[in-house]
Coordinates of C-alpha atoms in Angstrom, one line a residue:
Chain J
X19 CA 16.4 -15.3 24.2
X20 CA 13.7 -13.4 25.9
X21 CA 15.4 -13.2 29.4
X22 CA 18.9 -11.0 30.1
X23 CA 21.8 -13.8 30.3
X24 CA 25.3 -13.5 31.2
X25 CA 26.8 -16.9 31.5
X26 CA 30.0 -17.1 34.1
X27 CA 32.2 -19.2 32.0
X28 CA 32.6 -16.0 29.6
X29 CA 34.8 -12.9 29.9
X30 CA 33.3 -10.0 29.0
X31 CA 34.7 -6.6 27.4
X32 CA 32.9 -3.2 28.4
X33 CA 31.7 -2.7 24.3
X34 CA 29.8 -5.8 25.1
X35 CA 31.4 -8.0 23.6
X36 CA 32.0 -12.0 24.8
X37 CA 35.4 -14.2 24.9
X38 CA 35.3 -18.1 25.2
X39 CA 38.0 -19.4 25.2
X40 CA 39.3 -22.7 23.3
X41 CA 42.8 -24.2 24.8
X42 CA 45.2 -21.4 25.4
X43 CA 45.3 -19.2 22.8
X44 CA 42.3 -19.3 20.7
X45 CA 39.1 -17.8 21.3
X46 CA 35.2 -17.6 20.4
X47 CA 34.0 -13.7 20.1
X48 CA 30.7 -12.6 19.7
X49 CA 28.0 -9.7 21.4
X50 CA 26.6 -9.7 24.2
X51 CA 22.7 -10.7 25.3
X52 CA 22.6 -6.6 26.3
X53 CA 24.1 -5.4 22.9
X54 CA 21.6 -7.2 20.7
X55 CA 18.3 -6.3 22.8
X56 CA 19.8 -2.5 22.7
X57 CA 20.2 -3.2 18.8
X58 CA 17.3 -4.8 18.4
X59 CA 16.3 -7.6 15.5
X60 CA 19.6 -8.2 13.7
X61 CA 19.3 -8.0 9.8
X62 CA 22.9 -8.1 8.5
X63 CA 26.0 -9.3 9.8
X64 CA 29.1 -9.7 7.5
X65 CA 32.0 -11.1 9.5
X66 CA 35.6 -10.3 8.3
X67 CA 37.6 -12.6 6.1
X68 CA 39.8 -15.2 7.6
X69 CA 42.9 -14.1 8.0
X70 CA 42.6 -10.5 9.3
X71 CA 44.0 -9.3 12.4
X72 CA 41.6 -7.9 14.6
X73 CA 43.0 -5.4 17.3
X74 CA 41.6 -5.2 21.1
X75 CA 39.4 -2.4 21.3
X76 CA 38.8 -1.7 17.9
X77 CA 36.2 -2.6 15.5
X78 CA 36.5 -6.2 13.5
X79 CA 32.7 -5.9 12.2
X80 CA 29.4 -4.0 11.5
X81 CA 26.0 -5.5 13.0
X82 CA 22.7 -4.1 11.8
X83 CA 19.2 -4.3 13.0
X84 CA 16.2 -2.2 10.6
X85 CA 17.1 1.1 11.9
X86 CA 20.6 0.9 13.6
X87 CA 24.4 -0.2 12.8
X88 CA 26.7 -0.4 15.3
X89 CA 30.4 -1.7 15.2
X90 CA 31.3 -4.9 16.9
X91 CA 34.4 -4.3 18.8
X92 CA 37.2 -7.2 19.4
X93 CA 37.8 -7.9 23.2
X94 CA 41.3 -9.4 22.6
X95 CA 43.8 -9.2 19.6
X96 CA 44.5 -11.8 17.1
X97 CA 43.8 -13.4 13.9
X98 CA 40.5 -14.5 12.3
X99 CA 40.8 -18.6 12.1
X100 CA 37.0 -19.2 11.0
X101 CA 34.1 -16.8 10.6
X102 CA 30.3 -17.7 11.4
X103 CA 29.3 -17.8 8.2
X104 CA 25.6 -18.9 9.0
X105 CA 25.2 -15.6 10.4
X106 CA 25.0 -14.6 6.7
X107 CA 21.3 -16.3 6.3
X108 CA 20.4 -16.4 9.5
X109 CA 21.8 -13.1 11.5
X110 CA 18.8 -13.6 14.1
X111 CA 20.5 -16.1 15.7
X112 CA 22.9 -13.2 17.2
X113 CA 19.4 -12.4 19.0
X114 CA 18.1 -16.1 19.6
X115 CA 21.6 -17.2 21.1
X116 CA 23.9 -14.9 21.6
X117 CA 26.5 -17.1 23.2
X118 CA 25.7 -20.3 21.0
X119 CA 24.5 -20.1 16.9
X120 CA 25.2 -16.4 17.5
X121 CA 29.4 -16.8 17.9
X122 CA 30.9 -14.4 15.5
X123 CA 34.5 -15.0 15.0
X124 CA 37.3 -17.8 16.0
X125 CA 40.8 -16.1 16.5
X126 CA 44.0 -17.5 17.3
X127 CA 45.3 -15.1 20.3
X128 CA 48.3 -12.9 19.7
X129 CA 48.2 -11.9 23.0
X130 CA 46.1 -14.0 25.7
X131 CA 47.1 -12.4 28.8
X132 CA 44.6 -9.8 27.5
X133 CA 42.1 -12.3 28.7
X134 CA 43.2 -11.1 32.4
X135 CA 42.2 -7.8 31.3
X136 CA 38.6 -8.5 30.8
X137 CA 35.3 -8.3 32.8
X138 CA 33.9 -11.5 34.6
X139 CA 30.1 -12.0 34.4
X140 CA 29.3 -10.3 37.6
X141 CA 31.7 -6.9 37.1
X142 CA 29.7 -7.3 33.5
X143 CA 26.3 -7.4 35.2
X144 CA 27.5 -4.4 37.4
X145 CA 28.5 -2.2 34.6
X146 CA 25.4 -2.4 32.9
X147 CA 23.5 -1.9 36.4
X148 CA 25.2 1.3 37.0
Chain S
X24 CA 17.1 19.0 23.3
X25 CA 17.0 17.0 26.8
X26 CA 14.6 14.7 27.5
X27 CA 12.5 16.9 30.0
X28 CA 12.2 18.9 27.2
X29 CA 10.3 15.9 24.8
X30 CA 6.2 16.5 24.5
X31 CA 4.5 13.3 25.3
X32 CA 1.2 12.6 23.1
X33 CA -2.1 11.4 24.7
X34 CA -1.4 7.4 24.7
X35 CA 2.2 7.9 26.5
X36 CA 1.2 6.1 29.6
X37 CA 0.1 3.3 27.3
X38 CA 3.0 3.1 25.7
X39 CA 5.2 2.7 28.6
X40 CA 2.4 0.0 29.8
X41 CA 3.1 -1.9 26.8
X42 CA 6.7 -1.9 27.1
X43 CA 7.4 0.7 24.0
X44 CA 11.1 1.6 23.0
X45 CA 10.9 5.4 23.5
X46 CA 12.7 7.7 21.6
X47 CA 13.2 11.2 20.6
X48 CA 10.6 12.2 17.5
X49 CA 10.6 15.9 16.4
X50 CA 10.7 17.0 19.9
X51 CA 8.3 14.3 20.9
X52 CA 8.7 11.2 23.0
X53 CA 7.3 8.3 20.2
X54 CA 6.9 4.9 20.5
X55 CA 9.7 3.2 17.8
X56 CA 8.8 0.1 18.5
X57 CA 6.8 -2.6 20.7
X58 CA 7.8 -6.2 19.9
X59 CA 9.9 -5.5 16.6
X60 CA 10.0 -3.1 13.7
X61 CA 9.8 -6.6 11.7
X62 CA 6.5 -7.9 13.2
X63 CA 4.9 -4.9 13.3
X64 CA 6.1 -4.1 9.7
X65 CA 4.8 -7.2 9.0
X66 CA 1.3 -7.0 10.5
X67 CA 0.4 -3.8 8.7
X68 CA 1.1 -5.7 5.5
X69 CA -1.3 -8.7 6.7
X70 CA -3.5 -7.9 8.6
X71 CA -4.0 -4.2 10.8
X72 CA -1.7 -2.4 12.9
X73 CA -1.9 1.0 14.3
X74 CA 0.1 3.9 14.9
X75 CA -0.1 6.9 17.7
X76 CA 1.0 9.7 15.1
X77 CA -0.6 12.3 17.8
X78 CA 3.1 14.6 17.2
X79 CA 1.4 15.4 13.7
X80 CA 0.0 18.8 13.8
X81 CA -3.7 20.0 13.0
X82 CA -4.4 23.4 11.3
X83 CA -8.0 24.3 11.0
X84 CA -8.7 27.2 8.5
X85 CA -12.0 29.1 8.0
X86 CA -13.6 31.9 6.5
X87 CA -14.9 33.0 3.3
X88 CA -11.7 33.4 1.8
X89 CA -10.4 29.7 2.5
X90 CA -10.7 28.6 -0.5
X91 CA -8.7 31.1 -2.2
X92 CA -6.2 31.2 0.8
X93 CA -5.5 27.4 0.5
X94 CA -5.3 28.0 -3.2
X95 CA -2.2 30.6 -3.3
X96 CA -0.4 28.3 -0.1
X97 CA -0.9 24.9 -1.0
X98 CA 0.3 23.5 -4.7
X99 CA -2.5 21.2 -5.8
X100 CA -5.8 22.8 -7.2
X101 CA -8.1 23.0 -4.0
X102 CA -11.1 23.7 -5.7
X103 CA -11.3 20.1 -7.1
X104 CA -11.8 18.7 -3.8
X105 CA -15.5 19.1 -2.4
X106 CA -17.0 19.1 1.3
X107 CA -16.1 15.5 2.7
X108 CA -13.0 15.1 0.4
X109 CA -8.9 14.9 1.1
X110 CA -5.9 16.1 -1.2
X111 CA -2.1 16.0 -0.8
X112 CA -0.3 19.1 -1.3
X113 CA 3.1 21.0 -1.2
X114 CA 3.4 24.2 0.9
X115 CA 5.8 26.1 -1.2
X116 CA 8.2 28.6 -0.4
X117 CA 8.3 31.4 -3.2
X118 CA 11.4 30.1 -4.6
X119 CA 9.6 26.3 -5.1
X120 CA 11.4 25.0 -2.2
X121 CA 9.2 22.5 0.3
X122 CA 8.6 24.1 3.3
X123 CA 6.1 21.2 4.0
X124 CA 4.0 18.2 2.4
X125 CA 0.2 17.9 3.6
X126 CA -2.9 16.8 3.8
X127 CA -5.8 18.9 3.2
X128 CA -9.2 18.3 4.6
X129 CA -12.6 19.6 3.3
X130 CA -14.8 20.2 6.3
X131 CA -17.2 22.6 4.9
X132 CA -17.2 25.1 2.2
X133 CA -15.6 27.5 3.7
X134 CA -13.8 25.1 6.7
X135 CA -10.5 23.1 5.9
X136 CA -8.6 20.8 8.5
X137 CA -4.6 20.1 7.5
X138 CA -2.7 18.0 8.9
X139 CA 1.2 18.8 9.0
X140 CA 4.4 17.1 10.0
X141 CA 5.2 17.4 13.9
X142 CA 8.5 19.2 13.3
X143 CA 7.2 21.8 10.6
X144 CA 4.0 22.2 12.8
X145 CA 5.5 25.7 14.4
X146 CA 6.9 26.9 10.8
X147 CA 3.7 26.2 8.5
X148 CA 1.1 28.0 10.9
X149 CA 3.6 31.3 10.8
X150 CA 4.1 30.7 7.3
X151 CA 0.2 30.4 6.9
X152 CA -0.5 33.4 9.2
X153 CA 1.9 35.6 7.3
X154 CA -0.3 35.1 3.5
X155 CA -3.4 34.6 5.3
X156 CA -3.7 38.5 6.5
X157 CA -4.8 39.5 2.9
X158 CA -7.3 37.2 3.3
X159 CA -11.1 36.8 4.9
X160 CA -9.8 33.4 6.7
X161 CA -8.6 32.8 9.7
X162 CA -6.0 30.0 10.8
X163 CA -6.3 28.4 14.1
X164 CA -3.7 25.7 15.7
X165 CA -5.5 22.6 16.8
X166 CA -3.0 20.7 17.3
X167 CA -3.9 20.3 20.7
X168 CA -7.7 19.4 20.5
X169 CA -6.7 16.3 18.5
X170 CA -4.9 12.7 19.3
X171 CA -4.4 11.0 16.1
X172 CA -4.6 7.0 15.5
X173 CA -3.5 5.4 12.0
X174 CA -4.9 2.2 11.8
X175 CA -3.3 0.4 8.7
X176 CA -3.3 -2.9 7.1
X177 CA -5.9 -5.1 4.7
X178 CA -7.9 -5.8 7.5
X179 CA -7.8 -2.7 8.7
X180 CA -10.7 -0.5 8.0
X181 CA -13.3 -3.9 8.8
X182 CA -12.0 -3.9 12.3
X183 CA -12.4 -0.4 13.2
X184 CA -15.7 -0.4 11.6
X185 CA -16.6 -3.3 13.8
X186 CA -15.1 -2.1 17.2
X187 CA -16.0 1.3 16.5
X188 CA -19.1 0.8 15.4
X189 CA -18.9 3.8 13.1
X190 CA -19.2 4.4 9.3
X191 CA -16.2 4.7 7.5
X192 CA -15.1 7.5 4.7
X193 CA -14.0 6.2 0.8
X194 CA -10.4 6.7 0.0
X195 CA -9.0 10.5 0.4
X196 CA -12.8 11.3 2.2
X197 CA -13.1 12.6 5.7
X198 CA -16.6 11.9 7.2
X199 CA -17.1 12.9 10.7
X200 CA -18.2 10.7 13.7
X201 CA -18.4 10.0 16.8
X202 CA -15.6 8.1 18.6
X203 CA -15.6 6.8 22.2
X204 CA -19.1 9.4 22.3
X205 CA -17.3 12.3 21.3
X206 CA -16.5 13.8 17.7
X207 CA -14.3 12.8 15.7
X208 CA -13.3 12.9 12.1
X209 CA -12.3 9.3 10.3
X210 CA -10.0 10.0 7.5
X211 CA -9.7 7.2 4.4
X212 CA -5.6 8.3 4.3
X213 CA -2.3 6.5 5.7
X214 CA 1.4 6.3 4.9
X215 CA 2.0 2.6 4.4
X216 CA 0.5 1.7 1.2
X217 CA -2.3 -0.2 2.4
X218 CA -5.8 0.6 3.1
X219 CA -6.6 1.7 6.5
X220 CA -8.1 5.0 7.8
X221 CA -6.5 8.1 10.2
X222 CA -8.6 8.8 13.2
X223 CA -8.4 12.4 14.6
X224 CA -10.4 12.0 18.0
X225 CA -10.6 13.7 21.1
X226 CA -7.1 13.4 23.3
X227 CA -9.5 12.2 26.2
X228 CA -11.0 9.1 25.1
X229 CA -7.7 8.1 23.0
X230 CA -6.4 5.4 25.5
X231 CA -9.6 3.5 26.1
X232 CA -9.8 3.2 21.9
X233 CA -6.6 2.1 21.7
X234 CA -7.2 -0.4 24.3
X235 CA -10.7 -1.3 22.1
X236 CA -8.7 -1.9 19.0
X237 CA -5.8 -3.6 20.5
X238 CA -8.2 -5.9 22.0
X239 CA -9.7 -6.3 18.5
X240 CA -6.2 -7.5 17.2
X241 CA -4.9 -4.3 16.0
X242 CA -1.2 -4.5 16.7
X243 CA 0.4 -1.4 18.0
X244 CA 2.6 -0.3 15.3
X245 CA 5.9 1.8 16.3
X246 CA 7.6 5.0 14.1
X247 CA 9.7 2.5 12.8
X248 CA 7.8 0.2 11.1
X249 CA 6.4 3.4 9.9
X250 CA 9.1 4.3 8.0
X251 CA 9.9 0.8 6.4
X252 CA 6.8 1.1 5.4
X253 CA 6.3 4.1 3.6
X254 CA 10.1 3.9 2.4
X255 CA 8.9 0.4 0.6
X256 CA 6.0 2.5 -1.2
X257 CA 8.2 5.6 -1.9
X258 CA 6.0 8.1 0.3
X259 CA 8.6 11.0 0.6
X260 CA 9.2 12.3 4.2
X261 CA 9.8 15.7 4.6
X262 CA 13.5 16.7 5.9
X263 CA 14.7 14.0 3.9
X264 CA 13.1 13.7 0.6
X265 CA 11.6 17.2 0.6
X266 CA 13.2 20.3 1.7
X267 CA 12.9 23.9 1.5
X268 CA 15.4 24.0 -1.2
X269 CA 14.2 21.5 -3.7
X270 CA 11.2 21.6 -5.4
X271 CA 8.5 18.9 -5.8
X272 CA 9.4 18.5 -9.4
X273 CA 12.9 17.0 -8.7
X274 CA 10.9 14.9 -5.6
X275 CA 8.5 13.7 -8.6
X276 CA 5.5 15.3 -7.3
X277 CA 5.0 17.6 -9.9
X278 CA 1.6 15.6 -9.6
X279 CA 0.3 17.6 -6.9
X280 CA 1.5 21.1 -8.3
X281 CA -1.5 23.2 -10.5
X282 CA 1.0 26.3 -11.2
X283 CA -2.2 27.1 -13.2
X284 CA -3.5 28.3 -9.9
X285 CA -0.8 30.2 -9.4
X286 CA 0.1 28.8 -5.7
X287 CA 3.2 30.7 -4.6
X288 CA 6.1 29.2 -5.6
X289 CA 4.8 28.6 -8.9
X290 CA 6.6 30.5 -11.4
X291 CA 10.2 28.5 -10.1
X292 CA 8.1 24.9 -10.4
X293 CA 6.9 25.7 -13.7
X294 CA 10.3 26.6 -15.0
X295 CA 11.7 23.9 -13.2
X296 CA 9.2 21.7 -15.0
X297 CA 9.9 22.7 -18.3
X298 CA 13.5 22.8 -18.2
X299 CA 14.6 20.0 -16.2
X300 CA 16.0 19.2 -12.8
X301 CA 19.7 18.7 -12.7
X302 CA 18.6 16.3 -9.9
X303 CA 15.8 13.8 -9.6
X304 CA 14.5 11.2 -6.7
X305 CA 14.7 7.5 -7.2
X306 CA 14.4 4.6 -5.3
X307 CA 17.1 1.8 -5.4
X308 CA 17.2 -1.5 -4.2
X309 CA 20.8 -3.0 -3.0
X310 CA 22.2 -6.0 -5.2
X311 CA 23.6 -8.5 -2.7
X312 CA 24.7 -7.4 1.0
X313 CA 24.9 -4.2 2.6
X314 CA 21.9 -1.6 4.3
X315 CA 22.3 1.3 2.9
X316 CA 21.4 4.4 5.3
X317 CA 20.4 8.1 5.0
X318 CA 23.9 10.4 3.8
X319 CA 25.6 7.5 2.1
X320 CA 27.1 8.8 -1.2
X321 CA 26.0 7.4 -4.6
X322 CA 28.7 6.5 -6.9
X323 CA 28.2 5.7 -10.8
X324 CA 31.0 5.2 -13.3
X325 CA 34.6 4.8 -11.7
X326 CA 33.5 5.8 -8.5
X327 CA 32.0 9.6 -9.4
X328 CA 30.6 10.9 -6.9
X329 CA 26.3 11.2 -8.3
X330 CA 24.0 11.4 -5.7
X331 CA 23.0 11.1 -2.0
X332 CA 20.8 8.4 -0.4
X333 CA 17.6 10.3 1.6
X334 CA 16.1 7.6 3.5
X335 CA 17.9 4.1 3.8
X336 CA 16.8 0.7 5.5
X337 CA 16.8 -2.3 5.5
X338 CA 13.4 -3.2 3.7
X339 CA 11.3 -6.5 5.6
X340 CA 8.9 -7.0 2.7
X341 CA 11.6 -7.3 0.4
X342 CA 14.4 -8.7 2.9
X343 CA 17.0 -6.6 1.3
X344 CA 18.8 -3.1 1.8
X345 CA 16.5 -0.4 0.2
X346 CA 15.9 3.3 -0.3
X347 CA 15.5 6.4 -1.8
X348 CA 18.2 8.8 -3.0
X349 CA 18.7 12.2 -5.7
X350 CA 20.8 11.2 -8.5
X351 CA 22.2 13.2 -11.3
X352 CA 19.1 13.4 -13.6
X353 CA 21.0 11.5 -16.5
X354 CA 21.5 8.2 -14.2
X355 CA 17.4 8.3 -12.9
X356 CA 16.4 6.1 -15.2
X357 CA 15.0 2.6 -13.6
X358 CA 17.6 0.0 -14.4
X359 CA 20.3 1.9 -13.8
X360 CA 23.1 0.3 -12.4
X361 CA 25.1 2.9 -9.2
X362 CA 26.8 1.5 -6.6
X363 CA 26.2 3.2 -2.8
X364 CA 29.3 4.1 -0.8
X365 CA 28.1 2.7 2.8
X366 CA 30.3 3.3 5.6
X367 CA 33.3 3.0 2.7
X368 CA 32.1 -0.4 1.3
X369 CA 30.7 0.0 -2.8
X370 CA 27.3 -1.7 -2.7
X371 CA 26.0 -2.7 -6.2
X372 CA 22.2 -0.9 -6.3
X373 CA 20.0 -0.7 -9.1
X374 CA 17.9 2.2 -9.7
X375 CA 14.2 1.1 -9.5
X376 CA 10.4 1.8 -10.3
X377 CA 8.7 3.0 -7.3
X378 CA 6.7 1.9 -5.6
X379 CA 9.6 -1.0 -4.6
X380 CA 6.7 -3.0 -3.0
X381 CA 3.2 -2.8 -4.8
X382 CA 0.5 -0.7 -3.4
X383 CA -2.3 -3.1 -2.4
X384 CA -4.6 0.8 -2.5
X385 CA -5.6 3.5 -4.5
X386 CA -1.9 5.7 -3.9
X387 CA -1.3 9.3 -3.5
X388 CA 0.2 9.6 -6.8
X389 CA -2.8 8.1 -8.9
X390 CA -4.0 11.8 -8.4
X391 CA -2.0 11.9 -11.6
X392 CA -4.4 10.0 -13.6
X393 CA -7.7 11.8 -12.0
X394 CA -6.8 14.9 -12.5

């Protein structure tokens, strides 16, 4: 996706990472249209296994364009329920569609009042315009 | 070093036109990449792309006593090339450490042009000034009088002849001509394993050329497609493969190393030839997942710790993680099975032939058969 996209039905966390959430407490995560046109063309992504717990704030991943890695941080805590495992073939969808075929990680909430805690698209937008 | 601080080459405003990624370069502001460091990669390999490698340094050296100058600081055997021709070469500290890997230019009898890496440019002209004082020769910086344009790819050399309209030098020639009406030399070298040439022209003229040759379908090439590129074809690069404190023999270019010259440096090569490196250079290609990157350890047998990786990538020609790394000599053998500790994950790697992706051209190291 050529053009910078921050859809409003998403929360955002500052690491650029996205949260969409799926009844009330799961949760879609995956990077933001900014992170992966800093990044670049993505060459590898290896999600974790289902079953881990991912923390708020820290990393949960790795995501790797020719020349850079950067970590992929989780926006809200939980556990891993399914991984995006056609990002394994196909990691260039994490530039083609960020916030579709690019989703990273499902993850059943441990706490989703974090959600309150995050960004909304237009403090998002703000942040990186500062 | 801030960014005010960053030189900017000749074609910097056409860079920024054409929406480069800037970054910092050896205390330049380069061009990493245009569209992609895959497309670009990917253009050199099928068709022509170029490169703005105006950072690289120019050292002109005349006199009577070039020859035999060149001949004590440089490590190949000078005398073999003649007036027109081009030769790689180590400048060698006196303990066979690589202060610098080179090109060498034969302008004249008695007139050599080298080009040197942009962050060694300061350090090889005071290292060549201090030997040079025993000598009839003098050494002159013209780094300044020259932008510099790689133009790479299969397609390459047709199209510049064509735009151009100028005649073109054989492999590792030089033939001077005139570019955009004013000198220039064409050089039949590059550092991406395909045919192409190196054009030293005057800084003046070096926008409206690029412009010519983009226009022609040269793609603008960034320094990181550079570096996939010469990492796939095992060209070493100097602060990472060569340093002052290994010698070419454990970087396997004891090719371009004549000690019977006796180059300085040449005493520690020659012993370090005959007895051995407890190091040597491979290239390794990852089995499965994982990029490996410069640092990472290497790990053979239970997890011993045997080498360190040099230059690491992710490789686009061969779609898989790739690199160079010294091993302990004992484990350099192609075949070899290591694993590479990235980021605390073990990545199978094999140890492989280089080059990892075949040279399409006559190669730096086929100086080994000629010679």
């Amino acid at each position: 996706m050529a053009e910078a996209n921050y859809p409003d039905d998403l929360r955002y966390h500052d690491q650029h990472d996205w949260v969409r959430l799926d009844g009330d407490d799961a949760a879609l995560f995956g990077i933001t249209w900014f992170a992966q046109d800093t990044l670049g063309e993505v060459v590898f992504f290896e999600p974790p296994e289902v079953g881990t717990t991912v923390t708020k704030d820290q990393p949960y991943a790795e995501v790797e364009s020719v020349k850079a890695v950067s970590d992929v941080i989780a926006p809200m805590s939980g556990e891993v329920t399914e991984v995006n495992d056609a990002l394994s073939d196909s990691p260039e969808q994490i530039n083609e569609d960020p916030y579709g075929e690019g989703w990273m990680i499902k993850v059943k909430l441990a706490s989703p009042e974090e959600h309150e805690s995050l960004l909304t698209a237009a403090e998002y937008q703000k942040l990186l315009d500062r | 070093m801030n960014v005010a601080a960053l030189r900017r080459t000749p074609l910097y405003e056409q860079h920024e036109e054409l929406g480069a990624k800037l970054v910092p370069f050896a205390g330049w502001e380069m061009p990493v990449l245009y569209e992609g460091i895959k497309e670009e990669h990917s253009a050199v390999r099928t068709h022509a792309g170029m490169f703005d490698v105006s950072h690289m340094g120019e050292v002109e050296v005349e006199g009577p006593g070039a020859l035999a100058f060149l001949q004590l600081v440089l490590s190949n055997d000078v005398s073999r090339i003649g007036v027109g021709g081009a030769q790689y070469s180590c400048l060698c500290n006196e303990s066979g450490g690589v202060i610098d890997d080179l090109f060498a230019y034969r302008l004249g009898t008695d007139r050599f042009l080298i080009v040197t890496n942009a962050s060694n440019h300061e350090t090889d002209l005071q290292w060549l000034g201090r030997w040079s004082r025993d000598h009839d020769v003098a050494v002159r910086d013209a780094a300044d009088r020259y932008a510099m344009l790689a133009v790479q790819g299969p397609h390459a050399r047709a199209i510049v002849a064509e735009t151009l309209k100028i005649e073109l030098p054989e492999r590792f020639h030089v033939l001077a001509q005139h570019v955009g009406r004013r000198p220039a030399l064409i050089c039949g070298t590059g550092y991406t394993g395909e045919d192409g040439v190196e054009i030293l022209l005057d800084p003046e003229v070096a926008i409206p050329i690029f412009k010519e040759l983009r226009l022609a379908g040269v793609v603008p090439c960034g320094l990181g497609a550079r570096d996939t590129l010469r990492l796939e074809v095992c060209y070493p690069l100097h602060g990472h493969e060569l340093t002052p404190e290994r010698s070419p023999i454990e970087a396997d270019l004891g090719w371009c190393c004549k000690e019977a010259t006796g180059f300085l440096g040449s005493p520690a090569i020659s012993r370090a030839r005959a007895e051995g490196t407890a190091e040597r250079l491979v290239a390794f290609e990852i089995e499965g997942a994982g990029i490996p990157r410069d640092g990472n350890p290497v790990l053979g047998d239970e997890g011993v710790h045997v080498g360190v990786v040099t230059s690491g990538t992710f490789a686009p020609s061969l779609e898989k993680g790739a690199g160079m790394a010294y091993v302990r000599s004992d484990l350099a053998e192609p075949g070899t099975e290591v694993e590479i500790d990235v980021r605390g994950k073990h990545r199978p790697a094999r140890i492989a032939s280089k080059p990892l992706y075949p040279l399409t051209t006559d190669k730096i190291t086929t100086n080994k058969t000629r010679s």
